[in-house]
mmCIF file of C-alpha atoms and ligand atoms in Angstrom:
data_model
loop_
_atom_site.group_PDB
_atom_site.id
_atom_site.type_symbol
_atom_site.label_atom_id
_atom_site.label_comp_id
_atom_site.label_asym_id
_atom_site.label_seq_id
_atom_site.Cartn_x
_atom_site.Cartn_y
_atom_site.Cartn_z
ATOM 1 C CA UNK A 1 36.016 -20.000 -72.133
ATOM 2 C CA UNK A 2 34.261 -21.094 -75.214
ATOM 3 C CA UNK A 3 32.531 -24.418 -75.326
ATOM 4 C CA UNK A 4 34.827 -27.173 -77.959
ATOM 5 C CA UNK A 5 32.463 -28.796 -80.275
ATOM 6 C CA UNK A 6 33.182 -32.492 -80.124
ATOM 7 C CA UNK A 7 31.993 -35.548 -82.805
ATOM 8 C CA UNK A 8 28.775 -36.501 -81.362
ATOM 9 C CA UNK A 9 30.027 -39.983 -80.104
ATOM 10 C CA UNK A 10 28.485 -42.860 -78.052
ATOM 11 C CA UNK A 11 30.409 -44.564 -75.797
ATOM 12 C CA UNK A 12 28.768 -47.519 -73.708
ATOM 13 C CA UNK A 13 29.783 -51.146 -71.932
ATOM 14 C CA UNK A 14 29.138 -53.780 -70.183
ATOM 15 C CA UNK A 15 30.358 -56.005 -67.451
ATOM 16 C CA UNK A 16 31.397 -59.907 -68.562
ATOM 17 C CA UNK A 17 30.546 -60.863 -65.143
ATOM 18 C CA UNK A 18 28.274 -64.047 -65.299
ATOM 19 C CA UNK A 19 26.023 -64.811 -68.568
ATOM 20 C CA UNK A 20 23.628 -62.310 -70.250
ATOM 21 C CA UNK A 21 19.984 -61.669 -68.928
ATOM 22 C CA UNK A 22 17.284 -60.050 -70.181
ATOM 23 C CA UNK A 23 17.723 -56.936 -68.319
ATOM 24 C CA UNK A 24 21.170 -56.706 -70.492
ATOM 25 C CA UNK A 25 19.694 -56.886 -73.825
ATOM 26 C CA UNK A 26 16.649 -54.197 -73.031
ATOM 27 C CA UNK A 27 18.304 -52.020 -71.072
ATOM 28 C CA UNK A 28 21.490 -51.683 -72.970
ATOM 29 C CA UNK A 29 22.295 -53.555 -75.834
ATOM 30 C CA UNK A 30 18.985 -53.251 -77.985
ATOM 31 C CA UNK A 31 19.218 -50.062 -77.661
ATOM 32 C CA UNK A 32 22.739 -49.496 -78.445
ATOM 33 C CA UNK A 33 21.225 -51.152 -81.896
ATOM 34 C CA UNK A 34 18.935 -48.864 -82.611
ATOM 35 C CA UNK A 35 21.642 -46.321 -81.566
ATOM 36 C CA UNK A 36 23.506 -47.545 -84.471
ATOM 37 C CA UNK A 37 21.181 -46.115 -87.082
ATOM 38 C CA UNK A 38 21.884 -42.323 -85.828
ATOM 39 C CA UNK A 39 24.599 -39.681 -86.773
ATOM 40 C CA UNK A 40 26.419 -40.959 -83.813
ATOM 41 C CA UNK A 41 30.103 -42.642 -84.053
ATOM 42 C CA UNK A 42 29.311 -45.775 -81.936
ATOM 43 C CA UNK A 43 31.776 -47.602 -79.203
ATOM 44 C CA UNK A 44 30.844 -50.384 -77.420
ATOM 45 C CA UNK A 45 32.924 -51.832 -74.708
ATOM 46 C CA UNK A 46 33.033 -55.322 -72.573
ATOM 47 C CA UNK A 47 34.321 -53.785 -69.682
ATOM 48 C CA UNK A 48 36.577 -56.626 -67.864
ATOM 49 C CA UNK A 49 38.641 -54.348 -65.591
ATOM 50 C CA UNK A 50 35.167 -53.083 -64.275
ATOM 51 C CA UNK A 51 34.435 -56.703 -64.110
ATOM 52 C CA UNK A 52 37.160 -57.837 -61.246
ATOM 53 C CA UNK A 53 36.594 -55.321 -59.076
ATOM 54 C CA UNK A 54 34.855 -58.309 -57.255
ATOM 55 C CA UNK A 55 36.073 -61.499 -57.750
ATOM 56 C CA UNK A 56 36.025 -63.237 -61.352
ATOM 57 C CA UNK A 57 37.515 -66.595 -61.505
ATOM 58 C CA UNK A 58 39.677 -66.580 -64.500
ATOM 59 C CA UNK A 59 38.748 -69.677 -65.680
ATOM 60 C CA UNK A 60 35.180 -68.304 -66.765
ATOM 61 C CA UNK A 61 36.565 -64.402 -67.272
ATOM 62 C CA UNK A 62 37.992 -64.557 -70.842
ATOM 63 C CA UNK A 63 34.993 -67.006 -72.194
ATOM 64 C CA UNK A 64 32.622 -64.717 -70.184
ATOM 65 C CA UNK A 65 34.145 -61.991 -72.261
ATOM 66 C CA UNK A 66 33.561 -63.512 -75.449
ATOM 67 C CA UNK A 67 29.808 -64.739 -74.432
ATOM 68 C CA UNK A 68 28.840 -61.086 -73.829
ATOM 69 C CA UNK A 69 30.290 -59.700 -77.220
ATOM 70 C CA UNK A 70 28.558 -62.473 -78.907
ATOM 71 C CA UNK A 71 25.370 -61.429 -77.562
ATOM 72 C CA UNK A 72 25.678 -57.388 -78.417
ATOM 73 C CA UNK A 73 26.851 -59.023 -82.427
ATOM 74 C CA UNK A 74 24.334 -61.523 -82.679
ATOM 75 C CA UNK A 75 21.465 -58.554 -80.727
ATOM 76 C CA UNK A 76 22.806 -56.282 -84.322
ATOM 77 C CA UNK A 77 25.723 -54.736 -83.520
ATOM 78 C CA UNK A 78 28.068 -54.602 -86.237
ATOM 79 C CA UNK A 79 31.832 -54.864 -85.693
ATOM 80 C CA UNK A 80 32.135 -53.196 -89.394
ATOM 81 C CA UNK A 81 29.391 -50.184 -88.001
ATOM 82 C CA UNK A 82 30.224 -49.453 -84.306
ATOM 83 C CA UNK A 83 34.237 -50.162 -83.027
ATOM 84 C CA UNK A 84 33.406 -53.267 -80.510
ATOM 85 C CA UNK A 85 36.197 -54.432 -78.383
ATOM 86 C CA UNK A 86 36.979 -55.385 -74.356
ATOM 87 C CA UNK A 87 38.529 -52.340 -72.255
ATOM 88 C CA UNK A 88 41.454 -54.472 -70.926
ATOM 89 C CA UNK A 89 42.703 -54.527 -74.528
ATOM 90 C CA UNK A 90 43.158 -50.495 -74.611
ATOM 91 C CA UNK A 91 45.751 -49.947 -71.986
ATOM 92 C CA UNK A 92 44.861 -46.707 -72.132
ATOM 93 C CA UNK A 93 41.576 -46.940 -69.850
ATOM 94 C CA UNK A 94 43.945 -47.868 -67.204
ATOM 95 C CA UNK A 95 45.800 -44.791 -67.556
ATOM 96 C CA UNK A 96 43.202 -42.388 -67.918
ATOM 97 C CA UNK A 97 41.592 -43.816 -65.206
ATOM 98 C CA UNK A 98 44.274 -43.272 -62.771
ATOM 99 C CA UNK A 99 44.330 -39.550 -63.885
ATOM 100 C CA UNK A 100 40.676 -39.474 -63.038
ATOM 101 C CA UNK A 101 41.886 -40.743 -59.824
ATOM 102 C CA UNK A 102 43.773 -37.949 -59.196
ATOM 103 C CA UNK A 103 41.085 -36.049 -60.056
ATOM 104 C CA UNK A 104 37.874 -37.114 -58.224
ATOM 105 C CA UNK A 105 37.586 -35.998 -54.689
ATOM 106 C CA UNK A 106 36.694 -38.830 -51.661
ATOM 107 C CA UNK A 107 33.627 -36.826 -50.834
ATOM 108 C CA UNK A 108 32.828 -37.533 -54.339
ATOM 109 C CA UNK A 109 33.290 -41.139 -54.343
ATOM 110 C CA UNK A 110 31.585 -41.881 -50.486
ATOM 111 C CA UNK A 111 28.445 -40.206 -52.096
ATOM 112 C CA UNK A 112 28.166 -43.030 -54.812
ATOM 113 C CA UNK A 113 25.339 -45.371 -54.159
ATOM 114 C CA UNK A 114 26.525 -48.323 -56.272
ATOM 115 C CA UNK A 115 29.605 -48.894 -53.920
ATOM 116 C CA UNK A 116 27.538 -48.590 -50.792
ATOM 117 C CA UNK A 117 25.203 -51.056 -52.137
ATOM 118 C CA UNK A 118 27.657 -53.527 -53.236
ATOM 119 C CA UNK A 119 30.192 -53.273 -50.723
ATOM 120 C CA UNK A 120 27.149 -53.790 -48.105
ATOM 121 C CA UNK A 121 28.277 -53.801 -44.182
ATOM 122 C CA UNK A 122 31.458 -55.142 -45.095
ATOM 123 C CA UNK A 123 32.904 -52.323 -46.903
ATOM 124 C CA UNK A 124 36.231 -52.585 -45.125
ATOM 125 C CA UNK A 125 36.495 -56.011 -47.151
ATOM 126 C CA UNK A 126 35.804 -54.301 -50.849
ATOM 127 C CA UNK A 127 38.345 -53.888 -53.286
ATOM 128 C CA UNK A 128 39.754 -50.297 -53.713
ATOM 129 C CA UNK A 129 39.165 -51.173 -57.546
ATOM 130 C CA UNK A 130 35.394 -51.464 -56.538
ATOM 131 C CA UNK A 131 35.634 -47.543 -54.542
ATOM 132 C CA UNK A 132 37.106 -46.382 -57.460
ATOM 133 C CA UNK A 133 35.319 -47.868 -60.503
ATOM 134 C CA UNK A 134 33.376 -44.925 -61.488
ATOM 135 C CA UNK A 135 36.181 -42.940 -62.028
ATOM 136 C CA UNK A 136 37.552 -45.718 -64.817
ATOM 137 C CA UNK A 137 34.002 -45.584 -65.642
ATOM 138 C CA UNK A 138 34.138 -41.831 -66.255
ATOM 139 C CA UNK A 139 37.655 -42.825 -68.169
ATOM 140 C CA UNK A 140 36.237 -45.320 -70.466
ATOM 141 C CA UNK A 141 33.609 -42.388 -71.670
ATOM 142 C CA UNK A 142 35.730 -39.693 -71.863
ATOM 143 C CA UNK A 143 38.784 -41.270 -73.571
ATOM 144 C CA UNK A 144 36.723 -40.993 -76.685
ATOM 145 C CA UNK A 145 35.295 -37.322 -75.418
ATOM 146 C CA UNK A 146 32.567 -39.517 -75.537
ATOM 147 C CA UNK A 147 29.014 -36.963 -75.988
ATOM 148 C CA UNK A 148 26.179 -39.744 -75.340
ATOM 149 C CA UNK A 149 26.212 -42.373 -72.717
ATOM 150 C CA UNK A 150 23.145 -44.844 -73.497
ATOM 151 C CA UNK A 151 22.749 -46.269 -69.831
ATOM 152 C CA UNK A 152 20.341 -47.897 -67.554
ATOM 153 C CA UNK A 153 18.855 -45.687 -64.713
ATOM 154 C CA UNK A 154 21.079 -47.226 -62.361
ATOM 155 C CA UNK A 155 24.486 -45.639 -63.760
ATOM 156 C CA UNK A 156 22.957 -42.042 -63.834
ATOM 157 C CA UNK A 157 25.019 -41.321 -61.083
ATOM 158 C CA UNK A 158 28.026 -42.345 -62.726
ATOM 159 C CA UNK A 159 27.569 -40.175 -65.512
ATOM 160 C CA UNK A 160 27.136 -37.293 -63.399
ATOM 161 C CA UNK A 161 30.374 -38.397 -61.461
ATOM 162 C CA UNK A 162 31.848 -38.365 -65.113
ATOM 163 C CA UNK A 163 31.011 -34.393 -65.561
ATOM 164 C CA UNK A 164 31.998 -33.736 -62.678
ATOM 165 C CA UNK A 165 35.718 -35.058 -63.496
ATOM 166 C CA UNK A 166 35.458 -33.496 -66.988
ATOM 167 C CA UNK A 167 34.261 -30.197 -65.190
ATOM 168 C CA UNK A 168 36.919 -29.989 -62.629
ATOM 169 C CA UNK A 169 39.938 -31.006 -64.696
ATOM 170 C CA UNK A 170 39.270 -28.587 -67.335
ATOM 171 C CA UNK A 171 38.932 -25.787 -64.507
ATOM 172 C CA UNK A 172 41.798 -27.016 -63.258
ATOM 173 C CA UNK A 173 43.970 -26.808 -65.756
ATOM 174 C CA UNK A 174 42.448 -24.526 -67.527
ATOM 175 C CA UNK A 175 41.669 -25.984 -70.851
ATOM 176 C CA UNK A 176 38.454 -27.219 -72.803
ATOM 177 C CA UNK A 177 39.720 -30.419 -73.467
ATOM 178 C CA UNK A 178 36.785 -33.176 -72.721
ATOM 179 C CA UNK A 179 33.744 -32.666 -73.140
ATOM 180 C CA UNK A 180 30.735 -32.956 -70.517
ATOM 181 C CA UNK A 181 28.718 -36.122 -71.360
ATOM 182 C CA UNK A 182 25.266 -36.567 -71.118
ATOM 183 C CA UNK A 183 23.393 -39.651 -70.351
ATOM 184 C CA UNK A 184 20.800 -41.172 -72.271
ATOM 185 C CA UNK A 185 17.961 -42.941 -70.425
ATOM 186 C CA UNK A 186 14.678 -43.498 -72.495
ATOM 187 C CA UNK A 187 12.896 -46.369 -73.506
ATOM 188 C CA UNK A 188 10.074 -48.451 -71.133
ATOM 189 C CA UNK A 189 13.364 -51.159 -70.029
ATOM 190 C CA UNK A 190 15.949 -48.653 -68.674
ATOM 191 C CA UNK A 191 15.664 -50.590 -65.552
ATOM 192 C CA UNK A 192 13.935 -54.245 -65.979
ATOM 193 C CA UNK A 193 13.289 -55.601 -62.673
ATOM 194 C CA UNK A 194 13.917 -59.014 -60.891
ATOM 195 C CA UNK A 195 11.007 -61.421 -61.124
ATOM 196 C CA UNK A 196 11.129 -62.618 -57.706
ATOM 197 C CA UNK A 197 10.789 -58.964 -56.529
ATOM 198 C CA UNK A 198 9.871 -56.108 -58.520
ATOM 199 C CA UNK A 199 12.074 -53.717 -55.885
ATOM 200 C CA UNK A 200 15.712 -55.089 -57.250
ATOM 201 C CA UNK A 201 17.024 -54.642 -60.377
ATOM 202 C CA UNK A 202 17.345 -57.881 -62.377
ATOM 203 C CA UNK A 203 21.254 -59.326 -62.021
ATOM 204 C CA UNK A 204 23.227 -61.922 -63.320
ATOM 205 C CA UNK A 205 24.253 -62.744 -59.452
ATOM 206 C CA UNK A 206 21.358 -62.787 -57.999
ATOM 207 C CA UNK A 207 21.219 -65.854 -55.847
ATOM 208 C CA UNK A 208 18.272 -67.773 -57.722
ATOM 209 C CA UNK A 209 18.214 -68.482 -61.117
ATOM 210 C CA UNK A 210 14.024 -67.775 -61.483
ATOM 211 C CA UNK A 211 14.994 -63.989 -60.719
ATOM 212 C CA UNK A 212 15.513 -63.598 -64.284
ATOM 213 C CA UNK A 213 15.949 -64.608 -67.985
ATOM 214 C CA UNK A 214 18.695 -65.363 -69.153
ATOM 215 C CA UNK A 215 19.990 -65.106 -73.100
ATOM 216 C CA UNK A 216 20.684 -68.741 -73.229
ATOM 217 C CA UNK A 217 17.634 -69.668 -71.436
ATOM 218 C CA UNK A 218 15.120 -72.036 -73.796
ATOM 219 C CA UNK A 219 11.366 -71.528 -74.536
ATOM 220 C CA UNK A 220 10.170 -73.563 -71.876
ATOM 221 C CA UNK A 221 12.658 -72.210 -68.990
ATOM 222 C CA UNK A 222 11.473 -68.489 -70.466
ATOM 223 C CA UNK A 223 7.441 -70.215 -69.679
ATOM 224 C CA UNK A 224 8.347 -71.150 -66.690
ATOM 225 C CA UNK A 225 10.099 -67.975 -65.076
ATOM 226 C CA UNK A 226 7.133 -65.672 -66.125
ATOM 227 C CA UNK A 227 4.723 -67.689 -65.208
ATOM 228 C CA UNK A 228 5.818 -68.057 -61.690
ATOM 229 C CA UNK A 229 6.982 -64.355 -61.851
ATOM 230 C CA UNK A 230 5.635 -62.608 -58.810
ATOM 231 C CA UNK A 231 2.662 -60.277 -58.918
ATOM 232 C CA UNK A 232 0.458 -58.864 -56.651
ATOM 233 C CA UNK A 233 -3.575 -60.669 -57.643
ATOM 234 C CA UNK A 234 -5.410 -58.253 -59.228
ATOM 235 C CA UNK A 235 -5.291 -58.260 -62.935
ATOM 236 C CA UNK A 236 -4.157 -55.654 -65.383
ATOM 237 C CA UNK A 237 -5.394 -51.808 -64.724
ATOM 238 C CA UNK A 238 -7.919 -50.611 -67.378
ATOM 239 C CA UNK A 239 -5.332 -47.958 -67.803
ATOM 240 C CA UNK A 240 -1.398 -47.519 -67.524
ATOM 241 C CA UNK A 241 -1.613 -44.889 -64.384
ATOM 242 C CA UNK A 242 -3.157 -47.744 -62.536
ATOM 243 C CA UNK A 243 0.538 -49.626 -62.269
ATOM 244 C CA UNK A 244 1.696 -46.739 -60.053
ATOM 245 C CA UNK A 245 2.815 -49.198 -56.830
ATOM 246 C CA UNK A 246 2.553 -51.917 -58.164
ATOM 247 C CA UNK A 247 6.423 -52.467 -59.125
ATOM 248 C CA UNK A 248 5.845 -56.396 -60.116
ATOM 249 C CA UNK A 249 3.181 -55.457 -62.708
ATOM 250 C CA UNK A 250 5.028 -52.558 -63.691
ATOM 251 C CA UNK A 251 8.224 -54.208 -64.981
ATOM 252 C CA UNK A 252 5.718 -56.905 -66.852
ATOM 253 C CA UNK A 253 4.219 -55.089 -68.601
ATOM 254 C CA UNK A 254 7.397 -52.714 -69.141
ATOM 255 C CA UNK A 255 9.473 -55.672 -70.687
ATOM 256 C CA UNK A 256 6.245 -56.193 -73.276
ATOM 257 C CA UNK A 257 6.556 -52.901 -74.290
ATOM 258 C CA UNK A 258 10.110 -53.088 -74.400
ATOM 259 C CA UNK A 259 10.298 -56.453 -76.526
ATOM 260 C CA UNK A 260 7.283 -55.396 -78.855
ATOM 261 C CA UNK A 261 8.629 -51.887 -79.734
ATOM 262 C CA UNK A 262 5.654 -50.415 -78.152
ATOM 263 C CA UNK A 263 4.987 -48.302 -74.999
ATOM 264 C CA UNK A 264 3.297 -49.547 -71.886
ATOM 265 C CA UNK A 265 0.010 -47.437 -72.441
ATOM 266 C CA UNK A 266 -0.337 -49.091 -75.561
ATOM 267 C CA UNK A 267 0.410 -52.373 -73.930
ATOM 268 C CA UNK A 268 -2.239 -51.927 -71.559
ATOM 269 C CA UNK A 269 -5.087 -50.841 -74.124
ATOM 270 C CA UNK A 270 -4.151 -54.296 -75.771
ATOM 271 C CA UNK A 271 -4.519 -56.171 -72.401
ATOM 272 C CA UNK A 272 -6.725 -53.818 -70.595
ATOM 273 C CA UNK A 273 -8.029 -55.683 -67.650
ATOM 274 C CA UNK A 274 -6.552 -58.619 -68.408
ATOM 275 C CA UNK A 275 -5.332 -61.873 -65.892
ATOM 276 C CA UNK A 276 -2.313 -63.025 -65.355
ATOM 277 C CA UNK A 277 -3.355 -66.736 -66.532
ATOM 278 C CA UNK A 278 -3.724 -64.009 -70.074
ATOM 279 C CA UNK A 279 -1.001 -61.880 -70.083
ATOM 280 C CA UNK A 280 2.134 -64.512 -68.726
ATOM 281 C CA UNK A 281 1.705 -66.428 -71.373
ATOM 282 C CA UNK A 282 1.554 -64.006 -74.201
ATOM 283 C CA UNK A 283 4.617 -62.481 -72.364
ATOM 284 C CA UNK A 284 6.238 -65.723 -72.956
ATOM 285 C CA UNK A 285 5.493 -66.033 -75.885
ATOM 286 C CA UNK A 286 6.414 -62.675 -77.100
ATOM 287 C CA UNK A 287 9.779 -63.293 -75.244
ATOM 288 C CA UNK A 288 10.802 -66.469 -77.051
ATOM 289 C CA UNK A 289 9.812 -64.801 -80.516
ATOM 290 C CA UNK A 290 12.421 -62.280 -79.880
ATOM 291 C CA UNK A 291 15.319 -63.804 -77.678
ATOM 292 C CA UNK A 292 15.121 -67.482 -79.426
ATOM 293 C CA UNK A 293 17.257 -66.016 -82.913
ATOM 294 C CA UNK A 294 19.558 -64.109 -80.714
ATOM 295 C CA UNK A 295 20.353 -67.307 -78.595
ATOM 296 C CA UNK A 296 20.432 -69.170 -81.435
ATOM 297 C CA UNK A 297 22.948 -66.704 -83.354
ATOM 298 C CA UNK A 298 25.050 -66.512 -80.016
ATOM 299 C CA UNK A 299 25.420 -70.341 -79.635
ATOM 300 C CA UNK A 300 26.460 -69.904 -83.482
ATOM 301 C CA UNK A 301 29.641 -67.487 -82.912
ATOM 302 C CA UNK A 302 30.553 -69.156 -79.320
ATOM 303 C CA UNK A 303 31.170 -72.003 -81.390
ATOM 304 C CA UNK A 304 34.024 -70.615 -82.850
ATOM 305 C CA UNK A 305 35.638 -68.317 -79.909
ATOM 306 C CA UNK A 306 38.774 -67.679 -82.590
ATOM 307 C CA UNK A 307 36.531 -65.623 -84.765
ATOM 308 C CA UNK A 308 35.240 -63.547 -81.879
ATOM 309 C CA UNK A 309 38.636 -62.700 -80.565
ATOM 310 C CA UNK A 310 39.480 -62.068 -83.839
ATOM 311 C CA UNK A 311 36.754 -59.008 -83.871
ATOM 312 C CA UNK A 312 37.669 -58.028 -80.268
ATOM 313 C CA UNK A 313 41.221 -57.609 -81.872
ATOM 314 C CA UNK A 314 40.136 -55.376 -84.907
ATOM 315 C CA UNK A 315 37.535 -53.515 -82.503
ATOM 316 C CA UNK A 316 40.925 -53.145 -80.193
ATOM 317 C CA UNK A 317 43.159 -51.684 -82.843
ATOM 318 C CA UNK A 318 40.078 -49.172 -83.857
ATOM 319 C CA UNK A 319 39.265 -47.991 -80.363
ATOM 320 C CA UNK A 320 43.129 -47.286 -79.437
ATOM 321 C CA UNK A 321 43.756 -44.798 -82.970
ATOM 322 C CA UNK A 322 40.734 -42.976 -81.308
ATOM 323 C CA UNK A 323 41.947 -43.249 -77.777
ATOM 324 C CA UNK A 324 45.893 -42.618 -77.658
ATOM 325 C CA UNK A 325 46.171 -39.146 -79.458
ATOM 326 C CA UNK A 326 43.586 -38.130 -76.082
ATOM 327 C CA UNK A 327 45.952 -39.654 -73.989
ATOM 328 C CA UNK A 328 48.750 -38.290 -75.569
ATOM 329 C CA UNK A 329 47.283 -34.774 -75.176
ATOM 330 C CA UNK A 330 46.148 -35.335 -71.506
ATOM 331 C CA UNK A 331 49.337 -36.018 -70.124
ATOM 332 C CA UNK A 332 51.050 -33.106 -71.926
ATOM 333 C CA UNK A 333 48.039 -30.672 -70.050
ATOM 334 C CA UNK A 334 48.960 -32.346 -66.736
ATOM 335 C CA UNK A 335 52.430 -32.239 -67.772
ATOM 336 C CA UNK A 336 54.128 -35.683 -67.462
ATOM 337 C CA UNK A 337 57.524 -36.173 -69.456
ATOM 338 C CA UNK A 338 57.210 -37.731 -72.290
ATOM 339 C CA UNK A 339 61.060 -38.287 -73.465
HETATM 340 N N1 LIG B 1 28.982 -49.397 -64.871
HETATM 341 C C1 LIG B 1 28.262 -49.889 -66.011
HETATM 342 C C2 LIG B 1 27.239 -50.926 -65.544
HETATM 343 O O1 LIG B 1 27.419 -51.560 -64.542
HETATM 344 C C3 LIG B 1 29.187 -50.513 -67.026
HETATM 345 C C4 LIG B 1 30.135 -49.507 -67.608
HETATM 346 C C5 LIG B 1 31.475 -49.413 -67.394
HETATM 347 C C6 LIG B 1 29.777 -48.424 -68.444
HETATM 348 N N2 LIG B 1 31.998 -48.367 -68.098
HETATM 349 C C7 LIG B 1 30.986 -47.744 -68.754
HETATM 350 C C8 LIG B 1 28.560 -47.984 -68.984
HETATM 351 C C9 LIG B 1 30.990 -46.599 -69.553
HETATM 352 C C10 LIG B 1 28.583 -46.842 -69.782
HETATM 353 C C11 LIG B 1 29.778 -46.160 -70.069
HETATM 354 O O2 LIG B 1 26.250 -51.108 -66.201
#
């Protein structure tokens, strides 16, 4: 069978669970920005149904919501550029995504180390939305036959989950009809880690607050997280192979690189050798110089939560003109009635 060409298009979200952090805006959303400038149609979801596959307390989801679209607008992504909206707006994620659920294959889903991770020893206790939220994952992408997915290391297994479904319903039945997706991880920040512990990935959950930076956080809360970030006590290596096991360092000096535009070689030739009564600060420092407008600009739109839901709305309409015409033509290859 010949291979379709498909629009190269970029499909990526993010969960409104809790506020933004750091980890966020470097391993997703300032990147999606610089996405922006390619030949790429851009779509950029707040994924809410992915959101209450553990418990949200709907008092905080819909302004939680709103909080993380204001971040990716006031980061640089343009509602006018890139088609911006919240996934439980498009019904048709919901529908796709039980296709896909017809599709994937248990085996499939009990290999997924996200849901072992979360569910933990209690896995009888998790949410069957939480088993199967890679395959609406792998619907969100491919309802726009979605080419690039812009992720953080972490969700690499996802997208592979997501070519797999693409792969096996084509086979199936027998048509070239979405297209198989591949991931983009690159930058020094696909996977900034938590302060406390340079083993776990940075979260909004996490159960202290000094595990990571917040968007909202001010310049002296920023100070005060790096400087009591953990590290092991030597200082800086003379050179950037000398970070190898030493995962605390590591994401330091990975978030400068990632906040300065640079790489962490050339981070280290600026602080070769350096302490960390040297290098926290400037790290701080650095870090308020680049998070302080976007805060700012956040606090801005949040202050009028009308005009954000009026963009979510617009971004809405947008996404479904792309999205129904590929529903419309999935369910007449699986063959449900349409009368
Ligand atoms: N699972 C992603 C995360 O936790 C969020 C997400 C949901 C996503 N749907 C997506 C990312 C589609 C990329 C494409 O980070």
């Amino acid at each position: 069978m010949s291979q379709a060409t498909f629009t190269p298009r970029v499909f990526s979200g993010i969960k409104p669970s809790g506020g933004l952090q750091l980890g966020n805006y470097l391993g997703a959303i300032k990147r999606w920005v610089d996405m922006q400038a390619g030949d790429y149609e851009n779509i950029y979801c707040v994924v809410d149904m992915h959101a209450i596959t553990v418990w949200q307390d709907p008092k905080d989801l819909a302004n939680g919501t709103r909080e993380v679209a204001a971040g990716m607008i006031a980061a640089g992504i343009d509602p006018a550029k890139s088609v911006l909206f919240n996934q439980s707006q498009v019904a048709a994620h919901a529908e796709l995504g039980w296709i896909f659920n017809c599709v994937a294959r248990l085996g499939w889903m009990n290999r997924m180390t996200q849901f072992k991770d979360k569910a933990g020893k209690n896995a009888e206790k998790a949410s069957l939305g939480l088993y199967a939220y890679p395959s609406l994952m792998a619907a969100d992408i491919l309802l726009y036959h979605a080419t690039h997915v812009p992720v953080g290391e972490d969700q690499k297994q996802h997208v592979e989950l997501t070519r797999d479904i693409a792969n096996k319903f084509n086979h199936d039945y027998g048509v070239d009809f979405f297209p198989i997706t591949e991931p983009v991880i690159d930058g020094p920040a696909t996977r900034v880690m938590n302060l406390r512990d340079g083993t776990k990935k940075m979260s909004k959950s996490g159960d202290s607050d000094m595990e990571r930076i917040n968007m909202t956080d001010d310049a002296d809360t920023i100070a005060k997280k790096f400087k009591k970030a953990r590290t092991d006590p030597a200082p800086l290596p003379e050179t950037v192979e000398g970070l190898a096991d030493r995962p605390e360092a590591r994401n330091l000096v990975d978030i400068y690189a990632a906040l300065s535009d640079t790489t962490p070689a050339e981070v280290i030739a600026q602080y070769p050798g350096a302490g960390w009564g040297t290098f926290k600060p400037a790290l701080a420092d650095l870090a308020v110089e680049k998070l302080a407008p976007i805060s700012g600009e956040m606090a801005r739109l949040m202050a009028d939560p009308a005009e954000i839901d009026r963009t979510l709305a617009q971004g809405a309409e947008k996404a479904r003109t792309i999205a129904e015409p590929i529903l419309a033509q999935t369910y007449e290859i699986v063959g449900l009635l349409r009368s």
